[in-house]
Each structure stands twice: as C-alpha cells, then as structure tokens.
Short mmCIF file of C-alpha atoms and ligand atoms in Angstrom, two decimals:
data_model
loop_
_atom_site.label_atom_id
_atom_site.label_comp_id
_atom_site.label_asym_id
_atom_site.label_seq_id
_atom_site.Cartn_x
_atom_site.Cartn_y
_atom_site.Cartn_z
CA UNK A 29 70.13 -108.50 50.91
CA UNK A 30 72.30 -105.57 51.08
CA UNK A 31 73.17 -105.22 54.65
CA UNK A 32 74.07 -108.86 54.14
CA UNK A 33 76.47 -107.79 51.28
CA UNK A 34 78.17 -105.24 53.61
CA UNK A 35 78.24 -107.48 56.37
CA UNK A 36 79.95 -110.03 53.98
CA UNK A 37 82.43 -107.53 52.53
CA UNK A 38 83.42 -106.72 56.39
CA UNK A 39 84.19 -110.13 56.59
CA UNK A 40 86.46 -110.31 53.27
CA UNK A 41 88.54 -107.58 54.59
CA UNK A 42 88.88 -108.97 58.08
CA UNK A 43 90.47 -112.67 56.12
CA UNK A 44 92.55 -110.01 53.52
CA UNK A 45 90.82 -111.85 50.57
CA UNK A 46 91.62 -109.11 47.65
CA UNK A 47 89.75 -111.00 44.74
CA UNK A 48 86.50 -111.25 46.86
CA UNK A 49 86.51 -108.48 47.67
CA UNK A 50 86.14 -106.55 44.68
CA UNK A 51 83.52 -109.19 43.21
CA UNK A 52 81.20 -108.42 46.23
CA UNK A 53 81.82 -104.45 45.37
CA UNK A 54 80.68 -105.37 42.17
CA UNK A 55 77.71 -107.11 43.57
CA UNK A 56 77.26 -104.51 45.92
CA UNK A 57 76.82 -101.38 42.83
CA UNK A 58 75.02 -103.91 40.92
CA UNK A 59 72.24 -104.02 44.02
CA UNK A 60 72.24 -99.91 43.42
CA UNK A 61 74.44 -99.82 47.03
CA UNK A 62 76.05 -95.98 47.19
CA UNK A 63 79.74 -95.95 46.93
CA UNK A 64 80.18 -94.15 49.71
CA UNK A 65 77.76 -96.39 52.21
CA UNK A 66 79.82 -99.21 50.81
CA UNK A 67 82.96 -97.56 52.28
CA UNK A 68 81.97 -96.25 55.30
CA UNK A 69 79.56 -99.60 56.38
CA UNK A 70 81.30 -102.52 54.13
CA UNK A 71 85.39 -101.63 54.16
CA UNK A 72 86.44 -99.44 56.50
CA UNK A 73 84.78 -101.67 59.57
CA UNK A 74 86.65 -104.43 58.18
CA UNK A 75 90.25 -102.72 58.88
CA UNK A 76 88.53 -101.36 62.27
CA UNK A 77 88.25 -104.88 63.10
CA UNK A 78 91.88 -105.64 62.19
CA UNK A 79 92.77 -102.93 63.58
CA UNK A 80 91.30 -103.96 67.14
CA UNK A 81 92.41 -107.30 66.64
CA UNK A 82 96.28 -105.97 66.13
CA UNK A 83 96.03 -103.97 69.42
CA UNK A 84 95.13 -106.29 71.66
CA UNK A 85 98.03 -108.93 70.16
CA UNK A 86 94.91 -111.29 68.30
CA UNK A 87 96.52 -110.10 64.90
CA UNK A 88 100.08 -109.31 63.80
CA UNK A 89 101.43 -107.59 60.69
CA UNK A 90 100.61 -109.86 57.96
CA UNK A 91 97.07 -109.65 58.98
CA UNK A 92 97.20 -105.69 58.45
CA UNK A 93 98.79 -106.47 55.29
CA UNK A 94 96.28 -108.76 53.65
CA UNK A 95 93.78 -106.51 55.02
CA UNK A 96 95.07 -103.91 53.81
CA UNK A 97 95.57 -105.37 50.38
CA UNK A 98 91.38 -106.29 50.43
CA UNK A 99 90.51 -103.31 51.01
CA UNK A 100 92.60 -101.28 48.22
CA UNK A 101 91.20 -104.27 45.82
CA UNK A 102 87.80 -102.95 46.99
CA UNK A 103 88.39 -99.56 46.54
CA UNK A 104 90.22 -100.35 43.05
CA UNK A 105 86.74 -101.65 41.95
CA UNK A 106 84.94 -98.47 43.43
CA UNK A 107 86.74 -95.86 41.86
CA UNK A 108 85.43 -95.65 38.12
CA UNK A 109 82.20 -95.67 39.48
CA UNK A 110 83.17 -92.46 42.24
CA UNK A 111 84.90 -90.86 39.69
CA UNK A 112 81.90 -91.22 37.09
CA UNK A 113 79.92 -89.54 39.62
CA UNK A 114 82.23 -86.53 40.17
CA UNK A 115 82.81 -86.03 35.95
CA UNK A 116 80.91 -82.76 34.70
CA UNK A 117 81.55 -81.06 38.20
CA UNK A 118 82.83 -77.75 37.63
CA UNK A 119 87.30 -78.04 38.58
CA UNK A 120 86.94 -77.41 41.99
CA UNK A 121 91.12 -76.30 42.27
CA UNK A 122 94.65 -78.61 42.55
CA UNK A 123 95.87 -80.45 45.35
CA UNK A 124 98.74 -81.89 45.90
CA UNK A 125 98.57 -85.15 48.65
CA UNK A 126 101.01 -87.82 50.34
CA UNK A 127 101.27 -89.85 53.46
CA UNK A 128 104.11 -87.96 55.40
CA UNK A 129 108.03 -88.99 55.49
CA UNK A 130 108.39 -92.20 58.05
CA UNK A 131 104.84 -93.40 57.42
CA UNK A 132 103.31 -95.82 54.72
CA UNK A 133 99.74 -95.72 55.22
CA UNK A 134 98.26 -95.52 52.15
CA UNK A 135 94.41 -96.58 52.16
CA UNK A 136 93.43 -93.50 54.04
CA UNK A 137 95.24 -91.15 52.03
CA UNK A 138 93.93 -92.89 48.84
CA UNK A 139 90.54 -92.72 49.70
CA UNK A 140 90.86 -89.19 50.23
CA UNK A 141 92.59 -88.50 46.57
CA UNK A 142 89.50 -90.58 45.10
CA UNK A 143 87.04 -88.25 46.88
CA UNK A 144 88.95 -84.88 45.81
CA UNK A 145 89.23 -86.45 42.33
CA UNK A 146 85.40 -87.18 42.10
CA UNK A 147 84.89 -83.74 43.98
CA UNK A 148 86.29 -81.86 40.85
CA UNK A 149 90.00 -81.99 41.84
CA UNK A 150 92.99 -82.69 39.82
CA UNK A 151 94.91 -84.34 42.35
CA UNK A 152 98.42 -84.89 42.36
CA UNK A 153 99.20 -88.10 45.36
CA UNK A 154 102.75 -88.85 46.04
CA UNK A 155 101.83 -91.10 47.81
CA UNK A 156 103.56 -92.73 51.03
CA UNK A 157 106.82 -92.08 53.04
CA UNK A 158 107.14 -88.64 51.02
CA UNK A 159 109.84 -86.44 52.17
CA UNK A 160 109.46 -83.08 53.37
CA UNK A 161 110.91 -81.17 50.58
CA UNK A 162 108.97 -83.49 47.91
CA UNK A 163 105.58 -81.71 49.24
CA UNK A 164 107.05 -78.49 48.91
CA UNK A 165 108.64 -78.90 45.63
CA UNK A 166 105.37 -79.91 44.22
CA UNK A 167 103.07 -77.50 46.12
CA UNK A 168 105.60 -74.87 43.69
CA UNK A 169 105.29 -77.30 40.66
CA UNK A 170 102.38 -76.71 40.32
CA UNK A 171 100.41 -74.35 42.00
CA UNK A 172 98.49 -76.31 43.58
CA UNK A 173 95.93 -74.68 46.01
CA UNK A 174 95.26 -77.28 48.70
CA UNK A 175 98.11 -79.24 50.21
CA UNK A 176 96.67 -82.99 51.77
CA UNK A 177 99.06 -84.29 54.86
CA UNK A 178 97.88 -87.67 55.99
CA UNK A 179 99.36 -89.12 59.00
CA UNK A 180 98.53 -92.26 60.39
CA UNK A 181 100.97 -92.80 63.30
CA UNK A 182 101.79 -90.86 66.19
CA UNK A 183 105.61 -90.65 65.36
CA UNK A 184 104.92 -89.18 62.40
CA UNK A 185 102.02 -86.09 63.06
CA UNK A 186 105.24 -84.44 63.71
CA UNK A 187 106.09 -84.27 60.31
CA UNK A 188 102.86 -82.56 59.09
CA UNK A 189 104.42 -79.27 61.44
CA UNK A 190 107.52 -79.88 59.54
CA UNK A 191 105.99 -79.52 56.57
CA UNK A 192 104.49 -76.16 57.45
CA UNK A 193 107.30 -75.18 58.33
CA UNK A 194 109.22 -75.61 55.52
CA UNK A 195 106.81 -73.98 52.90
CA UNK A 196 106.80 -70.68 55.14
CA UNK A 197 110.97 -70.89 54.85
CA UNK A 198 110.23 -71.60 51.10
CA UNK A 199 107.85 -68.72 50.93
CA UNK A 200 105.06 -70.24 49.32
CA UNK A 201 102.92 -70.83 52.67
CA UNK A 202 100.48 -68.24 51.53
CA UNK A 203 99.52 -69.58 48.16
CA UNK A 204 98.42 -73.51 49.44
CA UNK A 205 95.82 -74.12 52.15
CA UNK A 206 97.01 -76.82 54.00
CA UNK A 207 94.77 -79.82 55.23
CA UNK A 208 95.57 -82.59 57.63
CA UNK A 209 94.12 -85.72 58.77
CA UNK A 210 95.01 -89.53 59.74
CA UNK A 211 93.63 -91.57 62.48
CA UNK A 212 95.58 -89.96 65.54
CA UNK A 213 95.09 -86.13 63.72
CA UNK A 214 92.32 -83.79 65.53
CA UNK A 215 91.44 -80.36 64.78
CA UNK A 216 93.05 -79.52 68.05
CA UNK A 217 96.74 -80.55 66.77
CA UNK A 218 95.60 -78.69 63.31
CA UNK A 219 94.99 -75.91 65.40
CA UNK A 220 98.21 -76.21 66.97
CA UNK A 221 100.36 -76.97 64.03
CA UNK A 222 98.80 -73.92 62.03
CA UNK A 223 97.03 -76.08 59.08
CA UNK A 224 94.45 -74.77 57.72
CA UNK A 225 91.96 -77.45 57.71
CA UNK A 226 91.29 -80.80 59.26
CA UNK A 227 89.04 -83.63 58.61
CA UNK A 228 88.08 -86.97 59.91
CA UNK A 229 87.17 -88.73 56.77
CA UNK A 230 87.65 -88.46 53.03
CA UNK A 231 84.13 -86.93 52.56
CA UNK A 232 85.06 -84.68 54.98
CA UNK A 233 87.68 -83.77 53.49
CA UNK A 234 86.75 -82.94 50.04
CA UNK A 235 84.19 -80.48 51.75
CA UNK A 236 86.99 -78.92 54.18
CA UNK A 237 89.09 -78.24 50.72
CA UNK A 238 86.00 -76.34 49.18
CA UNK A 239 85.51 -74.79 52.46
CA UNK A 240 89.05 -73.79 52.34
CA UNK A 241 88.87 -72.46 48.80
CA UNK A 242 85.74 -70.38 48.97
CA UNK A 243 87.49 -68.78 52.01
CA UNK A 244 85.42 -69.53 54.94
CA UNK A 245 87.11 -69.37 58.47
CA UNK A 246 87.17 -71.79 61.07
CA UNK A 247 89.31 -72.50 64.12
CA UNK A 248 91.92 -74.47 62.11
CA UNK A 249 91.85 -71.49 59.47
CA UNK A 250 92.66 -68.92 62.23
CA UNK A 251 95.45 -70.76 63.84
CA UNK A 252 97.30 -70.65 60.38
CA UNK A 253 97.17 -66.37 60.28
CA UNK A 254 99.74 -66.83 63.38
CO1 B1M B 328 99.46 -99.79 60.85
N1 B1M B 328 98.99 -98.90 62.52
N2 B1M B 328 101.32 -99.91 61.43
N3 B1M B 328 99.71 -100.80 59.23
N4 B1M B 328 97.56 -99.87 60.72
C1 B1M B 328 97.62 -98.43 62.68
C2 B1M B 328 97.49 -96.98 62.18
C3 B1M B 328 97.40 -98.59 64.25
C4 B1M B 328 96.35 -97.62 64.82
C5 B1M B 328 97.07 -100.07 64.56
C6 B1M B 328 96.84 -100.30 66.03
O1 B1M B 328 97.76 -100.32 66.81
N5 B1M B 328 95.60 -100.47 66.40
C7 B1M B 328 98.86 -98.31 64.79
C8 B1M B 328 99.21 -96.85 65.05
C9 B1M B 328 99.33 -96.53 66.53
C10 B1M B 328 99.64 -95.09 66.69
O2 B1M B 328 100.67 -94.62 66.32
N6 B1M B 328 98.69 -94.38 67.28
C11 B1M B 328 99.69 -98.89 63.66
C12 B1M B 328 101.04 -99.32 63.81
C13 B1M B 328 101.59 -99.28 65.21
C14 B1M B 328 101.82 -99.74 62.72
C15 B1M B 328 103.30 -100.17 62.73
C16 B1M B 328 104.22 -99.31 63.59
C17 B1M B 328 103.31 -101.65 63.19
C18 B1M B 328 104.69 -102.24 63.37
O3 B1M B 328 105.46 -102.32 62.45
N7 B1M B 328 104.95 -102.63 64.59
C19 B1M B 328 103.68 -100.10 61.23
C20 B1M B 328 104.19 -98.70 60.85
C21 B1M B 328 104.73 -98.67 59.45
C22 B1M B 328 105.03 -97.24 59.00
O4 B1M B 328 104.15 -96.55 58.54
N8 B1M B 328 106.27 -96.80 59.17
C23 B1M B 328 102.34 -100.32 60.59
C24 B1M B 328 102.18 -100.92 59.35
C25 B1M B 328 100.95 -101.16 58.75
C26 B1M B 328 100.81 -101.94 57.44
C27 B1M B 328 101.86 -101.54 56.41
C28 B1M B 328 100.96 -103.39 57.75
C29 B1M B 328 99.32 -101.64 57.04
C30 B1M B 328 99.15 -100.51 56.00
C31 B1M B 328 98.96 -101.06 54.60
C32 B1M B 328 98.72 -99.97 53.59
O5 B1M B 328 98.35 -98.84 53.88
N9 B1M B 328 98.93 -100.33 52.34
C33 B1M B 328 98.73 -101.15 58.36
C34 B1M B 328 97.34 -101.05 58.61
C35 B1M B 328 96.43 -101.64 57.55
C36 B1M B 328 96.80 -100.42 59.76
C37 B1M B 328 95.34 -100.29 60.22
C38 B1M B 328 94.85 -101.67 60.69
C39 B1M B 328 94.36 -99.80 59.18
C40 B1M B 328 94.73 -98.47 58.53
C41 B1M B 328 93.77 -98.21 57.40
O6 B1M B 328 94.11 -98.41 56.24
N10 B1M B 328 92.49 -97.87 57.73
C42 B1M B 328 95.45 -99.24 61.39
C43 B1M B 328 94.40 -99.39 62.47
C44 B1M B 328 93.14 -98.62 62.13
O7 B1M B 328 93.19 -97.53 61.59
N11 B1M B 328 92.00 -99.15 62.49
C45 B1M B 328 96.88 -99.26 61.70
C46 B1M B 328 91.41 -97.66 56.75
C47 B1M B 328 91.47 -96.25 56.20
C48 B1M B 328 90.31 -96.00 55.24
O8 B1M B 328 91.33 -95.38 57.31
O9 B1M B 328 93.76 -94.72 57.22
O10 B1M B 328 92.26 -93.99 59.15
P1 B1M B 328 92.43 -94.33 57.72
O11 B1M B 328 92.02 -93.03 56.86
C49 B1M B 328 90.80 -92.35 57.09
C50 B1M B 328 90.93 -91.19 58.07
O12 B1M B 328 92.00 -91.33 58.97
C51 B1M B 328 91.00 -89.99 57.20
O13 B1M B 328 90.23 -90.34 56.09
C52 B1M B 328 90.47 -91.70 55.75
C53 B1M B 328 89.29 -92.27 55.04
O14 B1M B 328 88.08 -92.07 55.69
N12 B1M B 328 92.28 -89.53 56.68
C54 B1M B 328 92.39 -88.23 56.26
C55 B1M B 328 93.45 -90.17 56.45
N13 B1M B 328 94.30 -89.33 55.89
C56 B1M B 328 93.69 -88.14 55.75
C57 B1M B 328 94.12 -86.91 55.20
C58 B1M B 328 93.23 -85.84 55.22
C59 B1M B 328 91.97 -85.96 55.76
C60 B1M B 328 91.51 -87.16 56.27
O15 B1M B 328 93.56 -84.65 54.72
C61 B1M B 328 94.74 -84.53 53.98
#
C-alpha cells in the first residue's frame, strides 16, 4: 500500500496537481512513510520524469511549472513534520542560502534549507535569482558559518566562483565555509572553484555542513586553502 502511495504521488507531480499532492503526503505520514523516503522515492522522481520529458521536447515550460508547483505543495505539507523531527537537536551553527543571480530554481535549494533547519540550523534562504553582493552582505549580517550556493543551470555555476570571489575581496572568506550544489554541480567544479563543500542532495548536505563545522578535510576543503 505504500509503494503504491509513492508511485501515485510520482504521478501527481508528473500532471503538476498541487492539491493532490499534499493530500497523498498526508496519506503517505499517516501510513508511518519516512519523510525523507517520501522525497527521495515519491517527489523528486516525479520532476525527474518532467525533467526527461522537457529534454527530449515531450514537455515544455508550463509542464515544469505545474510540476514544479506539486512538488513545493508536497514539500509544504512535509515540512512541520521534518522540522518536528529536527526540534531538541542541539543548534548545529547559521547558514545563510540562495539560488545564485540569473537562476530561479527554487525546489532544490528549499529542500536543502528544510533539511539544515531540521538538522539544527537557523537558516537564513534568500531565496532565488540572489545577487552576488546580497550573499555577501548577509554572510556579514550575520555571521553566519556556512554559506549554501545552489545552482541549477549551467550558465549560472559561474556565479557560485563569483561569489567566492567576492567574499575574499570583502574579507570575510575565512569566517563562512562555503557549500555548493545543484544538478550540473560536482565536487570536481567545487574543487575547482575553491568551495569548501559539495553535496548531491539535501541530506547530503546537512551532513557536509556538520562535516564542515567540526573541521574535517576533504578534497573540496583543501582546494579552498589555495
Ligand atoms: Co528548469 N532546467 N529551466 N525549470 N528545470 C532544469 C534544471 C533542466 C536540467 C531541464 C532539462 O533540460 N532537462 C535544464 C538545465 C540544463 C542545464 O543547464 N544543464 C533547465 C532549463 C534549461 C531551464 C530554462 C533555461 C528553460 C527555458 O526557459 N528554456 C529555464 C531557466 C530559468 C532560470 O533559472 N533563469 C528553466 C525554468 C524552470 C522553471 C521555472 C519552469 C522550473 C522551476 C520552478 C521552481 O523552481 N519553482 C524548472 C524545473 C522544475 C526544472 C526541472 C524539471 C526540475 C528541477 C527541480 O526542482 N528538481 C529540472 C530538470 C531536473 O532537475 N530533473 C530543470 C527537484 C529538486 C528537488 O532537485 O533542484 O536538482 P534539484 O535539487 C537537488 C540537488 O540538485 C541538490 O539537492 C536538491 C535536493 O535533493 N541541491 C543542492 C540543489 N541545490 C543544492 C545546494 C547545495 C547542496 C545540494 O548546497 C548549497
């Protein structure tokens, strides 16, 4: 009965239906489904799908959109339940988050703020299309210890660099660990770029920012000393 509740909510995604969407999430926490399998094997196949679809010219832009809008409706109806689960954790640090100037992808990036915020977190999202200077305005604002760069195009990566950039000519590289991901991000442009993190998915990036904080190296953390 579950599978056939994920299987379902694929489906609601793929035909952008918002409202049934989060009823079948509903259904789906009612039937003791983890958030997170609900995600990973009910949502984000959906946009996979649509996302297929819209490459090989069987879907055009108001199909991502509708998509797009079931799958935020979904993860609307997810997040009191995540962020119940992450209440009583000890506060794991501040982050600071956005989708990069040029780019509005925003369900990737969300996701991602949800997970930090149930991981302990306080996150501050700026969400989509955010400037340069915005990020490093805010990384001063407030201190924040882990700076989130999503990127979703491959027009726009560019600006996660730019971003780097601009905090070492504002001075403040040292105090932020930056982290990047989006679809066409890998650890070898991380690597490249000088971030000091990289993940795939939103779980992993809530465990590359504690990674980060504790002060563990890794590949991505060594190309930032440069
Ligand atoms: Co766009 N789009 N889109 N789109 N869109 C993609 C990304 C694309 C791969 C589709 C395709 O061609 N198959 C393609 C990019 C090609 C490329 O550059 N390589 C594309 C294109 C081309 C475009 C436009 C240029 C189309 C056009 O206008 N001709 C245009 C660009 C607009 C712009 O940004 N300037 C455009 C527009 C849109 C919509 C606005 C219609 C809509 C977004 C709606 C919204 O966000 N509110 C949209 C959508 C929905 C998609 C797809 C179908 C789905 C994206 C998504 O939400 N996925 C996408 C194809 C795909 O990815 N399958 C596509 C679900 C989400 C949970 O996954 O965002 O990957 P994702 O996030 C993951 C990881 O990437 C990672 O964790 C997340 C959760 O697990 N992650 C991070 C993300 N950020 C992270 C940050 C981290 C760590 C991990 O640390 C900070």
């Amino acid at each position: 009965m579950t599978d056939d509740l994920l299987v379902q909510l694929t489906a609601t995604v793929v035909d952008g239906k918002a409202q049934e969407a989060a009823d079948l999430i509903r259904r789906a926490l009612d039937a003791g489904l983890e958030p997170l399998v609900i995600i990973d094997q009910g949502l984000r196949p959906g946009m996979d799908v649509v996302g297929e679809r819209f490459s090989c010219g069987e879907a055009f832009i108001p199909h991502l959109v509708l998509a797009g809008r079931a799958m935020q409706s979904g993860m609307t109806a997810l997040e009191p339940e995540l962020k119940r689960r992450g209440q009583g954790a000890r506060p794991a640090g501040t982050a600071v988050i956005g989708t990069v100037k040029g780019d509005i992808h925003e369900i990737g990036k969300s996701l991602v703020g949800i997970m930090l915020t149930a991981g302990g977190f306080e996150v501050h999202d700026l969400g989509v299309d955010v400037p340069v200077e915005t990020f490093v305005a805010k990384v001063k604002e407030t201190g924040a210890q882990i700076l989130g760069l999503s990127a979703l195009l491959t027009t726009t990566m560019v600006v996660q660099r730019r971003v780097i950039e601009a905090l070492r000519t504002a001075d403040v590289r040292g105090q932020v660990k930056v982290l990047v991901g989006g679809a066409p991000v890998g650890r070898a442009w991380a690597d490249e770029i000088g971030a000091d993190g990289y993940a795939d998915d939103a779980r992993g990036a809530v465990a590359e920012a504690k990674r980060l904080l504790a002060g563990i190296g890794s590949s991505a953390g060594a190309a930032s000393r440069l």
